[in-house]
Amino acid sequence: MKRIAVIPGDGIGIDVTREAVKALEAVAKASGRALKLDSYDYGAERYLRTGETLPPGALEHLKEYDAILLGALGDPRVPDMRHAADILLGLRFGLDLYVNYRPIRLLDERLCPLKGRKAAEVDFVVFRENTEGLYVGVGGIFKKGTPDEIAVQEDINTRKGVERIIRHAFEFAASRGLTRVVMSDKSNVLTYGHDLWQRVFRAVAEEHPGIESRHLYVDALAMQMIKDPSQFQVIVTCNMFGDIVTDLGAQLQGGLGMAASGNIHPNRVSLFEPVHGSAPKYAGLNVANPFGAVLTAALLLEHLGRTEESRRVESAVVSCIRTGRTPKELGGELGTREVGDAVVGEILAPSPAA
């Protein structure tokens, strides 16, 4: 039996995670393959009550699970968001989740802001390096608060870190029968760190002669994603650029409420989360869009090797969208719980061939 740790987090993270859990329970029932789901209260409430973000031993304990499902983190009662950074970045770095996996897939053409784009024309993945770059917190401030203040933030790129994410992108493409990989950087300006990306990309590309390798500066990538998203199959880039272009990609598929992500270390416990924020002012109001969380559950199932169950969950979401059973942000009239119920109904419905 696969074991999943569930961390609902804060705000609407709690609301949408509840619906994702319902979908997981439904697909386990439909398939006859059980899942064990254990919930953990890591988030703002616990932090404000105890002063703890991740309690001692939490990382080692979470390593015993097959996967982690996270909702969202962020609460105005913790203005510096220390708990959110400690939990999310603590898990990413502590579990060495070096692959940020962001599928950009349009499930219904009505959700795309680009005129005339068909669903099949927005279907690619972005792999973002997840443990290095500007996000590691190396730097400092000198003479803070004075006219002579200096702030330095280091961009960390290691051969190991760059190579393993680029290799993952090519191996993913090869395993899926895909033939195009784009690497995006800013090596014309970042002439040291991104020169490393250039050299590693060329070396790994030579090992995959059947895959077309292409380089785009990140500003050109952003333009091309809008101009013609159908040209992309796999994109790989650094931590910061990946953070930015994946949100651009999310808009192509209907907004952040539709976007799922995985923070992955292959063959180890990995973490899956919808990419939207915690939106505290909407918490508990039954208005949040749960599709991103449900699609994140589908990614989690895919990672666990439960491909048919993953497809069943995604198909349920597609059916709900195409029949108008959606939350208000997508033009529907249903609340968070009602959307979740509709997804569960689709998952449990007999297949036409049954």
XYZ file of C-alpha atoms in Angstrom:
354
model
C 0.000 0.000 0.000
C 1.314 3.430 -0.954
C 1.551 5.959 1.872
C 0.987 9.681 1.353
C 1.664 12.465 3.846
C -0.857 15.295 3.483
C 0.049 18.847 4.559
C -2.960 21.112 3.868
C -1.058 24.215 5.022
C -2.806 27.581 5.227
C -5.718 29.517 3.755
C -7.374 27.971 0.723
C -4.690 25.302 0.791
C -6.842 23.586 3.400
C -9.954 23.909 1.222
C -8.457 22.605 -2.023
C -6.423 19.849 -0.381
C -9.635 18.440 1.067
C -10.964 18.039 -2.477
C -7.714 16.501 -3.719
C -7.877 13.967 -0.893
C -11.475 13.142 -1.853
C -10.281 12.470 -5.407
C -7.457 10.233 -4.185
C -9.818 8.275 -1.961
C -12.305 7.911 -4.809
C -9.758 6.658 -7.325
C -8.348 4.222 -4.766
C -11.868 2.862 -4.274
C -12.537 2.699 -8.012
C -9.273 0.909 -8.768
C -9.283 -1.369 -5.749
C -5.747 -0.260 -4.899
C -5.676 1.322 -1.471
C -3.811 4.444 -0.392
C -2.943 5.394 3.176
C -3.289 9.146 3.763
C -1.901 10.744 6.935
C -2.483 14.444 7.639
C 0.019 16.815 9.276
C -0.766 20.263 10.646
C 2.432 22.002 9.523
C 1.444 25.589 8.821
C 0.720 28.972 10.349
C -1.638 27.756 13.084
C 0.933 25.348 14.449
C 3.715 27.916 14.125
C 1.737 30.570 16.003
C 0.784 28.059 18.680
C 4.149 26.352 19.208
C 6.809 28.403 17.428
C 7.654 25.333 15.327
C 7.702 25.206 11.553
C 8.899 21.668 10.922
C 9.263 19.835 14.245
C 12.464 17.941 15.073
C 12.712 14.728 13.092
C 10.042 15.771 10.572
C 12.256 15.314 7.519
C 13.340 11.834 8.525
C 9.754 10.909 9.309
C 8.477 12.184 5.951
C 11.118 10.136 4.140
C 9.162 7.057 5.206
C 6.300 8.051 2.876
C 5.992 7.418 -0.842
C 4.883 10.992 -1.547
C 3.805 14.246 0.092
C 0.750 16.307 -0.909
C 1.010 19.976 0.090
C -1.753 22.586 -0.124
C -0.464 26.159 0.121
C 1.463 28.187 2.684
C 1.144 31.811 3.747
C -0.720 33.700 6.459
C -0.846 37.462 7.170
C -0.409 36.734 10.878
C 3.155 35.714 10.010
C 4.243 38.819 8.050
C 7.729 37.572 7.193
C 6.286 34.215 6.050
C 9.063 32.480 7.940
C 6.985 29.377 8.502
C 6.197 29.103 4.786
C 9.848 29.438 3.781
C 11.013 27.022 6.460
C 8.465 24.386 5.494
C 8.498 24.615 1.695
C 12.176 25.392 1.143
C 13.076 23.144 4.056
C 11.375 20.238 2.319
C 12.812 21.092 -1.103
C 16.369 21.395 0.155
C 16.168 18.832 2.949
C 14.744 16.137 0.677
C 16.919 17.300 -2.255
C 13.911 17.709 -4.551
C 15.951 18.992 -7.455
C 13.309 18.580 -10.180
C 10.435 21.037 -10.302
C 8.028 19.449 -12.773
C 5.404 21.740 -14.284
C 3.119 20.341 -16.990
C 1.570 23.112 -19.084
C -1.466 21.441 -20.592
C -4.611 23.153 -21.809
C -7.589 20.949 -20.963
C -10.189 23.049 -22.784
C -9.585 25.766 -25.370
C -12.061 28.093 -23.656
C -9.600 28.489 -20.782
C -6.748 29.840 -22.926
C -6.336 33.632 -23.226
C -4.677 33.248 -26.641
C -7.124 33.686 -29.486
C -7.868 30.601 -31.537
C -5.575 28.179 -29.718
C -6.697 24.558 -29.595
C -6.103 22.397 -26.540
C -3.530 20.268 -28.365
C -1.454 23.373 -29.113
C -0.650 23.989 -25.443
C 0.893 20.770 -24.183
C 4.462 20.885 -22.895
C 6.420 20.552 -19.673
C 8.894 22.800 -17.916
C 11.652 21.405 -15.732
C 12.940 24.009 -13.298
C 16.112 23.420 -11.303
C 14.771 23.433 -7.759
C 17.644 23.500 -5.254
C 20.185 26.059 -6.484
C 20.365 29.471 -8.133
C 19.280 32.639 -6.379
C 16.999 30.728 -4.012
C 19.653 29.268 -1.724
C 19.967 32.445 0.345
C 23.680 33.096 -0.106
C 24.485 36.789 0.249
C 24.228 39.629 2.683
C 23.624 43.304 3.375
C 26.326 45.803 4.328
C 25.586 49.210 5.886
C 21.867 48.461 5.976
C 19.609 51.487 6.170
C 22.310 53.949 5.140
C 22.845 55.777 1.836
C 25.838 53.473 1.256
C 23.867 50.248 1.676
C 25.030 47.272 -0.389
C 22.945 44.139 -0.963
C 24.477 41.032 -2.531
C 22.590 37.899 -3.595
C 24.642 35.035 -5.005
C 23.460 32.863 -7.899
C 24.726 29.350 -7.171
C 25.140 26.956 -10.108
C 27.009 23.680 -9.606
C 28.038 21.221 -12.272
C 26.179 18.477 -10.415
C 23.001 20.522 -10.054
C 22.923 21.770 -13.633
C 23.757 18.396 -15.140
C 21.183 16.383 -13.239
C 18.254 18.642 -14.163
C 19.308 18.774 -17.824
C 19.730 14.997 -17.892
C 16.306 14.592 -16.342
C 14.763 16.725 -19.099
C 16.346 14.653 -21.870
C 15.531 11.347 -20.167
C 11.924 12.444 -19.705
C 11.689 13.368 -23.389
C 13.178 10.040 -24.454
C 10.842 8.069 -22.175
C 7.763 9.836 -23.591
C 8.775 9.661 -27.247
C 9.255 13.431 -27.401
C 11.768 14.910 -29.810
C 12.388 18.532 -28.759
C 14.154 19.947 -25.699
C 14.753 23.672 -25.194
C 17.200 25.026 -22.617
C 16.661 28.625 -21.564
C 19.165 30.886 -19.831
C 20.629 34.393 -20.008
C 24.204 33.450 -20.827
C 24.768 36.612 -22.845
C 24.658 38.527 -19.537
C 25.236 35.892 -16.837
C 28.504 34.899 -18.452
C 29.815 32.614 -15.705
C 26.901 30.733 -14.181
C 25.004 30.342 -17.421
C 28.103 29.499 -19.415
C 28.052 26.362 -17.271
C 24.459 25.724 -18.375
C 25.505 26.135 -22.019
C 28.402 23.697 -21.788
C 26.475 21.046 -19.882
C 23.478 21.324 -22.202
C 25.625 20.786 -25.279
C 27.379 17.804 -23.694
C 24.170 16.065 -22.616
C 22.465 16.839 -25.941
C 25.241 14.989 -27.776
C 24.220 11.836 -25.904
C 20.697 12.108 -27.353
C 21.109 12.497 -31.130
C 17.462 11.618 -31.729
C 16.269 14.650 -29.769
C 16.437 18.144 -31.227
C 18.187 20.468 -28.761
C 17.624 24.200 -28.923
C 18.671 27.197 -26.870
C 16.593 30.313 -26.190
C 17.405 33.277 -24.002
C 14.698 33.560 -21.374
C 13.224 36.776 -22.781
C 12.936 35.136 -26.199
C 11.384 32.075 -24.571
C 8.689 34.214 -22.948
C 7.847 35.795 -26.295
C 7.753 32.457 -28.101
C 5.507 30.885 -25.449
C 2.908 33.521 -26.307
C 3.541 33.583 -30.047
C 3.397 29.825 -30.611
C 3.239 27.500 -27.596
C 2.776 24.494 -29.885
C 6.489 24.550 -30.762
C 7.462 23.351 -27.278
C 7.581 19.861 -25.812
C 10.177 20.041 -23.012
C 11.791 23.161 -21.539
C 14.557 23.100 -18.934
C 15.855 26.154 -17.107
C 17.259 27.519 -13.871
C 15.417 28.117 -10.622
C 14.436 31.770 -11.014
C 13.633 31.692 -14.718
C 11.640 28.518 -14.182
C 9.650 30.209 -11.440
C 8.693 32.990 -13.839
C 8.011 31.143 -17.099
C 5.946 28.437 -15.413
C 3.523 31.063 -14.137
C 3.329 32.414 -17.673
C 2.618 28.867 -18.779
C -0.058 28.503 -16.113
C -1.917 31.426 -17.623
C -1.906 29.650 -20.988
C -3.735 26.720 -19.401
C -6.356 28.751 -17.571
C -4.597 30.430 -14.646
C -2.794 29.438 -11.478
C -5.897 27.649 -10.243
C -5.380 25.043 -12.981
C -1.655 24.500 -12.463
C -0.132 21.453 -10.792
C 3.478 20.799 -9.878
C 5.824 18.172 -8.559
C 8.996 18.675 -6.540
C 10.779 15.463 -7.330
C 13.856 13.424 -6.564
C 13.524 10.328 -8.743
C 13.081 7.108 -6.759
C 12.729 8.989 -3.473
C 9.881 10.584 -1.565
C 8.712 13.614 -3.554
C 6.368 16.522 -2.887
C 3.404 17.640 -4.985
C 1.597 20.972 -4.693
C -0.731 23.230 -6.659
C 1.168 26.388 -7.502
C -1.334 29.021 -6.393
C -0.996 30.891 -3.123
C -2.924 30.540 0.116
C -5.312 33.489 -0.580
C -6.246 33.862 3.119
C -9.186 36.195 2.505
C -10.972 33.427 0.584
C -10.225 30.660 3.077
C -13.270 28.711 4.196
C -15.631 30.564 1.844
C -16.086 27.633 -0.557
C -14.964 29.707 -3.546
C -11.440 28.456 -4.337
C -10.760 26.537 -7.533
C -9.719 22.992 -6.512
C -8.793 21.764 -9.994
C -5.097 22.590 -9.556
C -4.974 20.554 -6.355
C -6.868 17.653 -7.932
C -4.554 17.692 -10.961
C -1.635 17.744 -8.530
C -3.043 14.555 -7.021
C -3.026 13.104 -10.541
C 0.671 14.004 -10.894
C 1.347 12.332 -7.565
C -0.336 9.148 -8.767
C 1.690 9.259 -11.979
C 4.872 9.524 -9.912
C 3.813 6.481 -7.880
C 3.433 4.458 -11.069
C -0.362 4.448 -10.924
C -0.778 5.682 -14.468
C -4.349 4.524 -15.021
C -5.533 6.120 -11.789
C -3.745 9.344 -12.730
C -5.484 9.424 -16.098
C -8.812 8.701 -14.458
C -8.462 11.714 -12.159
C -7.399 14.007 -15.000
C -10.229 12.750 -17.210
C -12.684 13.529 -14.417
C -11.438 17.122 -14.310
C -11.692 17.424 -18.102
C -15.250 16.114 -18.039
C -16.259 18.607 -15.352
C -14.771 21.511 -17.301
C -16.369 20.534 -20.592
C -19.790 20.137 -18.981
C -19.601 23.453 -17.123
C -19.268 22.041 -13.607
C -16.660 24.586 -12.607
C -15.958 27.235 -9.967
C -16.800 30.870 -10.557
C -13.291 31.834 -11.649
C -13.812 29.590 -14.687
C -17.296 30.902 -15.387
C -19.234 28.267 -13.467
C -21.479 28.423 -10.426
C -20.115 25.681 -8.176
C -18.277 26.075 -4.906
C -15.058 24.331 -3.962
C -16.784 21.385 -2.297
C -19.316 20.980 -5.094
C -16.570 20.924 -7.734
C -14.799 18.272 -5.685
C -18.008 16.249 -5.466
C -18.436 16.477 -9.239
C -14.889 15.205 -9.770
C -15.497 12.310 -7.384
C -18.712 11.467 -9.225
C -16.826 11.274 -12.508
C -14.096 9.116 -10.988
C -16.617 6.651 -9.575
C -18.841 6.588 -12.659
C -18.699 3.308 -14.609
C -16.733 3.552 -17.834
C -18.798 3.374 -21.052
C -17.392 -0.076 -21.774
C -18.325 -1.405 -18.342
